[in-house]
């Protein structure tokens, strides 16, 4: 477990390993409380979702559905669709992911986190989610968050600052310009902000009033750096936790074949059931180019894809 040294300050990013996240959250919020003169209503805890709050249930069995799997999928299949640019292929990969992730059960990265956060919420702190997921992932994300409770775990009680969503969106759009056309913007639902790969630091600057103290937790170091740069002169206190427990576990157990096997099994099952819960049936109906390309490349080694392959090839 990572420990804070004597040189720790509000601008330092603390690295926390597996098993230490709940304790680190409590320590950071305790320090933040001092900075706002003991007023817990000024505290805002900001949690990334993937591999920070939630992670796949059994990473030793398969890492399908994890951030590691998604990055590998984009790297391996960026040129999978002839005549389509890499950014367009990435958009289609993310669209397919949004149709699959709702069927991937998750668990908290640290089972003790829920009770710790609930304690701070009861004292008056706000807790928001800030995920890089696209706004097309709202329904599947909510299904995954419900699977945490269904699995018998204590959940994180997201409780927003009752924001003026339109005002936050407008302020953020004035600070940040997307790097690709057709960016869908930020979306808000049930205390979670879906940032569609945007700059999290500038989003937090758009969202947080200057009187707040913020503790931000993410598994991606670049998001934490962006937050430190954006909030340095904006808030009286901000600190960051770089949680590496889940990503380290994924790196140690990742197997490309096992992840592809799990993906093939899910796609075949969704097709057999004509599942429409998160948009998969629509992707099949319009023969989404990336879905068709992935199935065509993998049907020889995963026989369960034959029926889906036939449908997409008709």
PDB file of N, CA and C in Angstrom, residues 136-221:
ATOM      1  N   UNK A 136     -23.156   7.151 -25.275  1.00  0.00           N
ATOM      2  CA  UNK A 136     -23.939   5.993 -25.708  1.00  0.00           C
ATOM      3  C   UNK A 136     -23.866   4.858 -24.696  1.00  0.00           C
ATOM      4  N   UNK A 137     -22.981   4.984 -23.705  1.00  0.00           N
ATOM      5  CA  UNK A 137     -22.781   3.917 -22.711  1.00  0.00           C
ATOM      6  C   UNK A 137     -23.622   4.099 -21.453  1.00  0.00           C
ATOM      7  N   UNK A 138     -24.521   5.069 -21.437  1.00  0.00           N
ATOM      8  CA  UNK A 138     -25.250   5.358 -20.200  1.00  0.00           C
ATOM      9  C   UNK A 138     -26.023   4.137 -19.711  1.00  0.00           C
ATOM     10  N   UNK A 139     -26.836   3.549 -20.568  1.00  0.00           N
ATOM     11  CA  UNK A 139     -27.684   2.419 -20.146  1.00  0.00           C
ATOM     12  C   UNK A 139     -26.833   1.228 -19.709  1.00  0.00           C
ATOM     13  N   UNK A 140     -25.789   0.905 -20.463  1.00  0.00           N
ATOM     14  CA  UNK A 140     -24.954  -0.234 -20.099  1.00  0.00           C
ATOM     15  C   UNK A 140     -24.172   0.035 -18.814  1.00  0.00           C
ATOM     16  N   UNK A 141     -23.760   1.291 -18.614  1.00  0.00           N
ATOM     17  CA  UNK A 141     -23.050   1.642 -17.383  1.00  0.00           C
ATOM     18  C   UNK A 141     -23.968   1.511 -16.175  1.00  0.00           C
ATOM     19  N   UNK A 142     -25.188   2.004 -16.282  1.00  0.00           N
ATOM     20  CA  UNK A 142     -26.137   1.884 -15.173  1.00  0.00           C
ATOM     21  C   UNK A 142     -26.390   0.414 -14.841  1.00  0.00           C
ATOM     22  N   UNK A 143     -26.442  -0.432 -15.864  1.00  0.00           N
ATOM     23  CA  UNK A 143     -26.624  -1.868 -15.621  1.00  0.00           C
ATOM     24  C   UNK A 143     -25.430  -2.440 -14.869  1.00  0.00           C
ATOM     25  N   UNK A 144     -24.221  -2.007 -15.215  1.00  0.00           N
ATOM     26  CA  UNK A 144     -23.045  -2.490 -14.502  1.00  0.00           C
ATOM     27  C   UNK A 144     -23.021  -1.995 -13.056  1.00  0.00           C
ATOM     28  N   UNK A 145     -23.405  -0.741 -12.851  1.00  0.00           N
ATOM     29  CA  UNK A 145     -23.430  -0.224 -11.483  1.00  0.00           C
ATOM     30  C   UNK A 145     -24.453  -0.984 -10.640  1.00  0.00           C
ATOM     31  N   UNK A 146     -25.579  -1.355 -11.245  1.00  0.00           N
ATOM     32  CA  UNK A 146     -26.567  -2.164 -10.516  1.00  0.00           C
ATOM     33  C   UNK A 146     -26.013  -3.549 -10.203  1.00  0.00           C
ATOM     34  N   UNK A 147     -25.127  -4.061 -11.069  1.00  0.00           N
ATOM     35  CA  UNK A 147     -24.570  -5.395 -10.836  1.00  0.00           C
ATOM     36  C   UNK A 147     -23.647  -5.413  -9.616  1.00  0.00           C
ATOM     37  N   UNK A 148     -23.123  -4.250  -9.232  1.00  0.00           N
ATOM     38  CA  UNK A 148     -22.314  -4.170  -8.009  1.00  0.00           C
ATOM     39  C   UNK A 148     -23.177  -4.522  -6.809  1.00  0.00           C
ATOM     40  N   UNK A 149     -24.335  -3.885  -6.711  1.00  0.00           N
ATOM     41  CA  UNK A 149     -25.249  -4.163  -5.600  1.00  0.00           C
ATOM     42  C   UNK A 149     -25.773  -5.584  -5.677  1.00  0.00           C
ATOM     43  N   UNK A 150     -26.090  -6.045  -6.901  1.00  0.00           N
ATOM     44  CA  UNK A 150     -26.609  -7.405  -7.066  1.00  0.00           C
ATOM     45  C   UNK A 150     -25.579  -8.450  -6.642  1.00  0.00           C
ATOM     46  N   UNK A 151     -24.298  -8.084  -6.727  1.00  0.00           N
ATOM     47  CA  UNK A 151     -23.249  -9.010  -6.314  1.00  0.00           C
ATOM     48  C   UNK A 151     -23.017  -9.031  -4.816  1.00  0.00           C
ATOM     49  N   UNK A 152     -23.786  -8.238  -4.068  1.00  0.00           N
ATOM     50  CA  UNK A 152     -23.679  -8.232  -2.620  1.00  0.00           C
ATOM     51  C   UNK A 152     -22.642  -7.274  -2.069  1.00  0.00           C
ATOM     52  N   UNK A 153     -22.167  -6.346  -2.901  1.00  0.00           N
ATOM     53  CA  UNK A 153     -21.144  -5.397  -2.455  1.00  0.00           C
ATOM     54  C   UNK A 153     -21.785  -4.082  -2.011  1.00  0.00           C
ATOM     55  N   UNK A 154     -21.094  -3.370  -1.137  1.00  0.00           N
ATOM     56  CA  UNK A 154     -21.509  -2.015  -0.798  1.00  0.00           C
ATOM     57  C   UNK A 154     -21.224  -1.107  -1.990  1.00  0.00           C
ATOM     58  N   UNK A 155     -22.191  -0.275  -2.337  1.00  0.00           N
ATOM     59  CA  UNK A 155     -22.046   0.571  -3.510  1.00  0.00           C
ATOM     60  C   UNK A 155     -21.620   1.985  -3.111  1.00  0.00           C
ATOM     61  N   UNK A 156     -21.012   2.692  -4.066  1.00  0.00           N
ATOM     62  CA  UNK A 156     -20.682   4.097  -3.868  1.00  0.00           C
ATOM     63  C   UNK A 156     -21.932   4.931  -4.149  1.00  0.00           C
ATOM     64  N   UNK A 157     -22.346   5.767  -3.206  1.00  0.00           N
ATOM     65  CA  UNK A 157     -23.578   6.551  -3.373  1.00  0.00           C
ATOM     66  C   UNK A 157     -23.306   7.858  -4.121  1.00  0.00           C
ATOM     67  N   UNK A 158     -23.352   7.810  -5.444  1.00  0.00           N
ATOM     68  CA  UNK A 158     -23.129   9.035  -6.212  1.00  0.00           C
ATOM     69  C   UNK A 158     -24.230  10.042  -5.884  1.00  0.00           C
ATOM     70  N   UNK A 159     -23.839  11.257  -5.570  1.00  0.00           N
ATOM     71  CA  UNK A 159     -24.788  12.294  -5.177  1.00  0.00           C
ATOM     72  C   UNK A 159     -24.249  13.635  -5.656  1.00  0.00           C
ATOM     73  N   UNK A 160     -24.800  14.128  -6.716  1.00  0.00           N
ATOM     74  CA  UNK A 160     -24.273  15.302  -7.388  1.00  0.00           C
ATOM     75  C   UNK A 160     -24.550  16.576  -6.615  1.00  0.00           C
ATOM     76  N   UNK A 161     -23.966  17.667  -7.101  1.00  0.00           N
ATOM     77  CA  UNK A 161     -24.168  18.982  -6.503  1.00  0.00           C
ATOM     78  C   UNK A 161     -25.400  19.678  -7.077  1.00  0.00           C
ATOM     79  N   UNK A 162     -26.343  18.901  -7.598  1.00  0.00           N
ATOM     80  CA  UNK A 162     -27.536  19.461  -8.251  1.00  0.00           C
ATOM     81  C   UNK A 162     -27.132  20.505  -9.285  1.00  0.00           C
ATOM     82  N   UNK A 163     -26.298  20.107 -10.263  1.00  0.00           N
ATOM     83  CA  UNK A 163     -25.740  21.093 -11.180  1.00  0.00           C
ATOM     84  C   UNK A 163     -26.736  21.545 -12.239  1.00  0.00           C
ATOM     85  N   UNK A 164     -26.470  22.695 -12.778  1.00  0.00           N
ATOM     86  CA  UNK A 164     -27.137  23.141 -13.985  1.00  0.00           C
ATOM     87  C   UNK A 164     -26.362  22.500 -15.138  1.00  0.00           C
ATOM     88  N   UNK A 165     -26.882  21.369 -15.619  1.00  0.00           N
ATOM     89  CA  UNK A 165     -26.142  20.572 -16.594  1.00  0.00           C
ATOM     90  C   UNK A 165     -25.827  21.384 -17.845  1.00  0.00           C
ATOM     91  N   UNK A 166     -26.808  22.117 -18.332  1.00  0.00           N
ATOM     92  CA  UNK A 166     -26.596  22.906 -19.548  1.00  0.00           C
ATOM     93  C   UNK A 166     -25.495  23.948 -19.342  1.00  0.00           C
ATOM     94  N   UNK A 167     -25.468  24.559 -18.164  1.00  0.00           N
ATOM     95  CA  UNK A 167     -24.448  25.570 -17.884  1.00  0.00           C
ATOM     96  C   UNK A 167     -23.057  24.948 -17.835  1.00  0.00           C
ATOM     97  N   UNK A 168     -22.944  23.755 -17.231  1.00  0.00           N
ATOM     98  CA  UNK A 168     -21.660  23.063 -17.178  1.00  0.00           C
ATOM     99  C   UNK A 168     -21.213  22.705 -18.592  1.00  0.00           C
ATOM    100  N   UNK A 169     -22.141  22.188 -19.391  1.00  0.00           N
ATOM    101  CA  UNK A 169     -21.808  21.817 -20.766  1.00  0.00           C
ATOM    102  C   UNK A 169     -21.330  23.021 -21.564  1.00  0.00           C
ATOM    103  N   UNK A 170     -22.016  24.147 -21.402  1.00  0.00           N
ATOM    104  CA  UNK A 170     -21.647  25.344 -22.147  1.00  0.00           C
ATOM    105  C   UNK A 170     -20.278  25.861 -21.704  1.00  0.00           C
ATOM    106  N   UNK A 171     -20.042  25.871 -20.400  1.00  0.00           N
ATOM    107  CA  UNK A 171     -18.759  26.352 -19.891  1.00  0.00           C
ATOM    108  C   UNK A 171     -17.627  25.444 -20.347  1.00  0.00           C
ATOM    109  N   UNK A 172     -17.862  24.145 -20.305  1.00  0.00           N
ATOM    110  CA  UNK A 172     -16.825  23.205 -20.719  1.00  0.00           C
ATOM    111  C   UNK A 172     -16.514  23.341 -22.205  1.00  0.00           C
ATOM    112  N   UNK A 173     -17.547  23.492 -23.019  1.00  0.00           N
ATOM    113  CA  UNK A 173     -17.327  23.604 -24.467  1.00  0.00           C
ATOM    114  C   UNK A 173     -16.538  24.856 -24.828  1.00  0.00           C
ATOM    115  N   UNK A 174     -16.579  25.866 -23.939  1.00  0.00           N
ATOM    116  CA  UNK A 174     -15.797  27.081 -24.190  1.00  0.00           C
ATOM    117  C   UNK A 174     -14.327  26.886 -23.841  1.00  0.00           C
ATOM    118  N   UNK A 175     -14.013  25.841 -23.057  1.00  0.00           N
ATOM    119  CA  UNK A 175     -12.638  25.593 -22.626  1.00  0.00           C
ATOM    120  C   UNK A 175     -11.930  24.546 -23.475  1.00  0.00           C
ATOM    121  N   UNK A 176     -12.684  23.587 -23.994  1.00  0.00           N
ATOM    122  CA  UNK A 176     -12.063  22.428 -24.641  1.00  0.00           C
ATOM    123  C   UNK A 176     -12.668  22.186 -26.008  1.00  0.00           C
ATOM    124  N   UNK A 177     -11.820  21.903 -26.977  1.00  0.00           N
ATOM    125  CA  UNK A 177     -12.265  21.581 -28.325  1.00  0.00           C
ATOM    126  C   UNK A 177     -11.903  20.138 -28.635  1.00  0.00           C
ATOM    127  N   UNK A 178     -12.852  19.350 -29.099  1.00  0.00           N
ATOM    128  CA  UNK A 178     -12.574  17.937 -29.383  1.00  0.00           C
ATOM    129  C   UNK A 178     -11.601  17.790 -30.541  1.00  0.00           C
ATOM    130  N   UNK A 179     -10.911  16.657 -30.541  1.00  0.00           N
ATOM    131  CA  UNK A 179      -9.933  16.400 -31.585  1.00  0.00           C
ATOM    132  C   UNK A 179     -10.494  15.676 -32.786  1.00  0.00           C
ATOM    133  N   UNK A 180     -11.792  15.401 -32.793  1.00  0.00           N
ATOM    134  CA  UNK A 180     -12.370  14.731 -33.955  1.00  0.00           C
ATOM    135  C   UNK A 180     -13.796  15.232 -34.177  1.00  0.00           C
ATOM    136  N   UNK A 181     -14.238  15.223 -35.452  1.00  0.00           N
ATOM    137  CA  UNK A 181     -15.591  15.706 -35.756  1.00  0.00           C
ATOM    138  C   UNK A 181     -16.649  14.762 -35.194  1.00  0.00           C
ATOM    139  N   UNK A 182     -17.784  15.324 -34.891  1.00  0.00           N
ATOM    140  CA  UNK A 182     -18.889  14.492 -34.403  1.00  0.00           C
ATOM    141  C   UNK A 182     -18.806  14.128 -32.938  1.00  0.00           C
ATOM    142  N   UNK A 183     -17.912  14.804 -32.178  1.00  0.00           N
ATOM    143  CA  UNK A 183     -17.827  14.506 -30.741  1.00  0.00           C
ATOM    144  C   UNK A 183     -19.177  14.772 -30.092  1.00  0.00           C
ATOM    145  N   UNK A 184     -19.709  13.811 -29.310  1.00  0.00           N
ATOM    146  CA  UNK A 184     -21.087  13.920 -28.824  1.00  0.00           C
ATOM    147  C   UNK A 184     -21.288  14.816 -27.613  1.00  0.00           C
ATOM    148  N   UNK A 185     -20.220  15.325 -27.018  1.00  0.00           N
ATOM    149  CA  UNK A 185     -20.367  16.181 -25.850  1.00  0.00           C
ATOM    150  C   UNK A 185     -20.429  15.393 -24.555  1.00  0.00           C
ATOM    151  N   UNK A 186     -20.580  16.108 -23.437  1.00  0.00           N
ATOM    152  CA  UNK A 186     -20.673  15.465 -22.125  1.00  0.00           C
ATOM    153  C   UNK A 186     -22.137  15.229 -21.781  1.00  0.00           C
ATOM    154  N   UNK A 187     -22.355  14.186 -20.995  1.00  0.00           N
ATOM    155  CA  UNK A 187     -23.722  13.791 -20.625  1.00  0.00           C
ATOM    156  C   UNK A 187     -23.749  13.502 -19.134  1.00  0.00           C
ATOM    157  N   UNK A 188     -24.876  13.750 -18.502  1.00  0.00           N
ATOM    158  CA  UNK A 188     -25.014  13.557 -17.060  1.00  0.00           C
ATOM    159  C   UNK A 188     -26.220  12.680 -16.750  1.00  0.00           C
ATOM    160  N   UNK A 189     -26.014  11.703 -15.874  1.00  0.00           N
ATOM    161  CA  UNK A 189     -27.115  10.840 -15.459  1.00  0.00           C
ATOM    162  C   UNK A 189     -26.809  10.262 -14.085  1.00  0.00           C
ATOM    163  N   UNK A 190     -27.705  10.518 -13.130  1.00  0.00           N
ATOM    164  CA  UNK A 190     -27.632   9.906 -11.798  1.00  0.00           C
ATOM    165  C   UNK A 190     -26.274  10.092 -11.123  1.00  0.00           C
ATOM    166  N   UNK A 191     -25.752  11.314 -11.191  1.00  0.00           N
ATOM    167  CA  UNK A 191     -24.517  11.618 -10.495  1.00  0.00           C
ATOM    168  C   UNK A 191     -23.247  11.237 -11.220  1.00  0.00           C
ATOM    169  N   UNK A 192     -23.376  10.685 -12.429  1.00  0.00           N
ATOM    170  CA  UNK A 192     -22.209  10.288 -13.217  1.00  0.00           C
ATOM    171  C   UNK A 192     -22.157  11.125 -14.486  1.00  0.00           C
ATOM    172  N   UNK A 193     -20.969  11.670 -14.772  1.00  0.00           N
ATOM    173  CA  UNK A 193     -20.739  12.440 -15.993  1.00  0.00           C
ATOM    174  C   UNK A 193     -20.007  11.570 -17.005  1.00  0.00           C
ATOM    175  N   UNK A 194     -20.560  11.508 -18.218  1.00  0.00           N
ATOM    176  CA  UNK A 194     -19.979  10.740 -19.314  1.00  0.00           C
ATOM    177  C   UNK A 194     -19.278  11.739 -20.228  1.00  0.00           C
ATOM    178  N   UNK A 195     -17.944  11.695 -20.252  1.00  0.00           N
ATOM    179  CA  UNK A 195     -17.171  12.765 -20.878  1.00  0.00           C
ATOM    180  C   UNK A 195     -16.729  12.462 -22.307  1.00  0.00           C
ATOM    181  N   UNK A 196     -17.027  11.262 -22.793  1.00  0.00           N
ATOM    182  CA  UNK A 196     -16.740  10.930 -24.199  1.00  0.00           C
ATOM    183  C   UNK A 196     -15.294  11.253 -24.570  1.00  0.00           C
ATOM    184  N   UNK A 197     -14.362  10.776 -23.751  1.00  0.00           N
ATOM    185  CA  UNK A 197     -12.922  10.878 -23.997  1.00  0.00           C
ATOM    186  C   UNK A 197     -12.368  12.293 -23.859  1.00  0.00           C
ATOM    187  N   UNK A 198     -13.106  13.203 -23.231  1.00  0.00           N
ATOM    188  CA  UNK A 198     -12.677  14.597 -23.141  1.00  0.00           C
ATOM    189  C   UNK A 198     -11.658  14.795 -22.020  1.00  0.00           C
ATOM    190  N   UNK A 199     -11.159  16.030 -21.914  1.00  0.00           N
ATOM    191  CA  UNK A 199     -10.185  16.411 -20.903  1.00  0.00           C
ATOM    192  C   UNK A 199     -10.865  16.503 -19.535  1.00  0.00           C
ATOM    193  N   UNK A 200     -10.519  15.602 -18.633  1.00  0.00           N
ATOM    194  CA  UNK A 200     -11.182  15.573 -17.328  1.00  0.00           C
ATOM    195  C   UNK A 200     -10.803  16.772 -16.460  1.00  0.00           C
ATOM    196  N   UNK A 201      -9.588  17.270 -16.614  1.00  0.00           N
ATOM    197  CA  UNK A 201      -9.183  18.422 -15.822  1.00  0.00           C
ATOM    198  C   UNK A 201     -10.026  19.640 -16.136  1.00  0.00           C
ATOM    199  N   UNK A 202     -10.209  19.942 -17.407  1.00  0.00           N
ATOM    200  CA  UNK A 202     -11.014  21.097 -17.797  1.00  0.00           C
ATOM    201  C   UNK A 202     -12.486  20.890 -17.458  1.00  0.00           C
ATOM    202  N   UNK A 203     -12.933  19.631 -17.521  1.00  0.00           N
ATOM    203  CA  UNK A 203     -14.311  19.381 -17.082  1.00  0.00           C
ATOM    204  C   UNK A 203     -14.476  19.738 -15.610  1.00  0.00           C
ATOM    205  N   UNK A 204     -13.546  19.301 -14.763  1.00  0.00           N
ATOM    206  CA  UNK A 204     -13.655  19.588 -13.330  1.00  0.00           C
ATOM    207  C   UNK A 204     -13.590  21.087 -13.064  1.00  0.00           C
ATOM    208  N   UNK A 205     -12.799  21.787 -13.829  1.00  0.00           N
ATOM    209  CA  UNK A 205     -12.746  23.241 -13.673  1.00  0.00           C
ATOM    210  C   UNK A 205     -14.084  23.862 -14.057  1.00  0.00           C
ATOM    211  N   UNK A 206     -14.754  23.299 -15.051  1.00  0.00           N
ATOM    212  CA  UNK A 206     -16.070  23.792 -15.459  1.00  0.00           C
ATOM    213  C   UNK A 206     -17.130  23.483 -14.410  1.00  0.00           C
ATOM    214  N   UNK A 207     -16.958  22.369 -13.731  1.00  0.00           N
ATOM    215  CA  UNK A 207     -17.982  21.854 -12.821  1.00  0.00           C
ATOM    216  C   UNK A 207     -17.877  22.425 -11.409  1.00  0.00           C
ATOM    217  N   UNK A 208     -16.654  22.576 -10.905  1.00  0.00           N
ATOM    218  CA  UNK A 208     -16.450  22.905  -9.496  1.00  0.00           C
ATOM    219  C   UNK A 208     -16.383  24.409  -9.259  1.00  0.00           C
ATOM    220  N   UNK A 209     -17.097  24.861  -8.236  1.00  0.00           N
ATOM    221  CA  UNK A 209     -16.984  26.250  -7.814  1.00  0.00           C
ATOM    222  C   UNK A 209     -15.675  26.444  -7.052  1.00  0.00           C
ATOM    223  N   UNK A 210     -15.211  27.676  -6.991  1.00  0.00           N
ATOM    224  CA  UNK A 210     -13.907  27.959  -6.394  1.00  0.00           C
ATOM    225  C   UNK A 210     -13.846  27.698  -4.894  1.00  0.00           C
ATOM    226  N   UNK A 211     -14.986  27.574  -4.236  1.00  0.00           N
ATOM    227  CA  UNK A 211     -14.958  27.326  -2.800  1.00  0.00           C
ATOM    228  C   UNK A 211     -14.848  25.872  -2.423  1.00  0.00           C
ATOM    229  N   UNK A 212     -14.862  24.958  -3.393  1.00  0.00           N
ATOM    230  CA  UNK A 212     -14.835  23.537  -3.098  1.00  0.00           C
ATOM    231  C   UNK A 212     -13.413  23.018  -2.915  1.00  0.00           C
ATOM    232  N   UNK A 213     -13.316  21.912  -2.197  1.00  0.00           N
ATOM    233  CA  UNK A 213     -12.085  21.128  -2.118  1.00  0.00           C
ATOM    234  C   UNK A 213     -12.357  19.802  -2.807  1.00  0.00           C
ATOM    235  N   UNK A 214     -11.443  19.374  -3.667  1.00  0.00           N
ATOM    236  CA  UNK A 214     -11.686  18.211  -4.520  1.00  0.00           C
ATOM    237  C   UNK A 214     -10.636  17.141  -4.309  1.00  0.00           C
ATOM    238  N   UNK A 215     -11.093  15.901  -4.212  1.00  0.00           N
ATOM    239  CA  UNK A 215     -10.219  14.728  -4.243  1.00  0.00           C
ATOM    240  C   UNK A 215     -10.623  13.922  -5.476  1.00  0.00           C
ATOM    241  N   UNK A 216      -9.685  13.732  -6.384  1.00  0.00           N
ATOM    242  CA  UNK A 216      -9.951  13.094  -7.678  1.00  0.00           C
ATOM    243  C   UNK A 216      -9.179  11.781  -7.756  1.00  0.00           C
ATOM    244  N   UNK A 217      -9.878  10.712  -8.162  1.00  0.00           N
ATOM    245  CA  UNK A 217      -9.270   9.378  -8.231  1.00  0.00           C
ATOM    246  C   UNK A 217      -9.447   8.817  -9.632  1.00  0.00           C
ATOM    247  N   UNK A 218      -8.355   8.332 -10.207  1.00  0.00           N
ATOM    248  CA  UNK A 218      -8.404   7.779 -11.562  1.00  0.00           C
ATOM    249  C   UNK A 218      -7.282   6.759 -11.711  1.00  0.00           C
ATOM    250  N   UNK A 219      -7.470   5.826 -12.646  1.00  0.00           N
ATOM    251  CA  UNK A 219      -6.399   4.856 -12.912  1.00  0.00           C
ATOM    252  C   UNK A 219      -5.468   5.345 -14.012  1.00  0.00           C
ATOM    253  N   UNK A 220      -5.848   6.420 -14.718  1.00  0.00           N
ATOM    254  CA  UNK A 220      -5.018   6.950 -15.807  1.00  0.00           C
ATOM    255  C   UNK A 220      -4.272   8.192 -15.336  1.00  0.00           C
ATOM    256  N   UNK A 221      -2.958   8.125 -15.359  1.00  0.00           N
ATOM    257  CA  UNK A 221      -2.144   9.211 -14.828  1.00  0.00           C
ATOM    258  C   UNK A 221      -2.364  10.514 -15.586  1.00  0.00           C
TER     259      UNK A 221
END
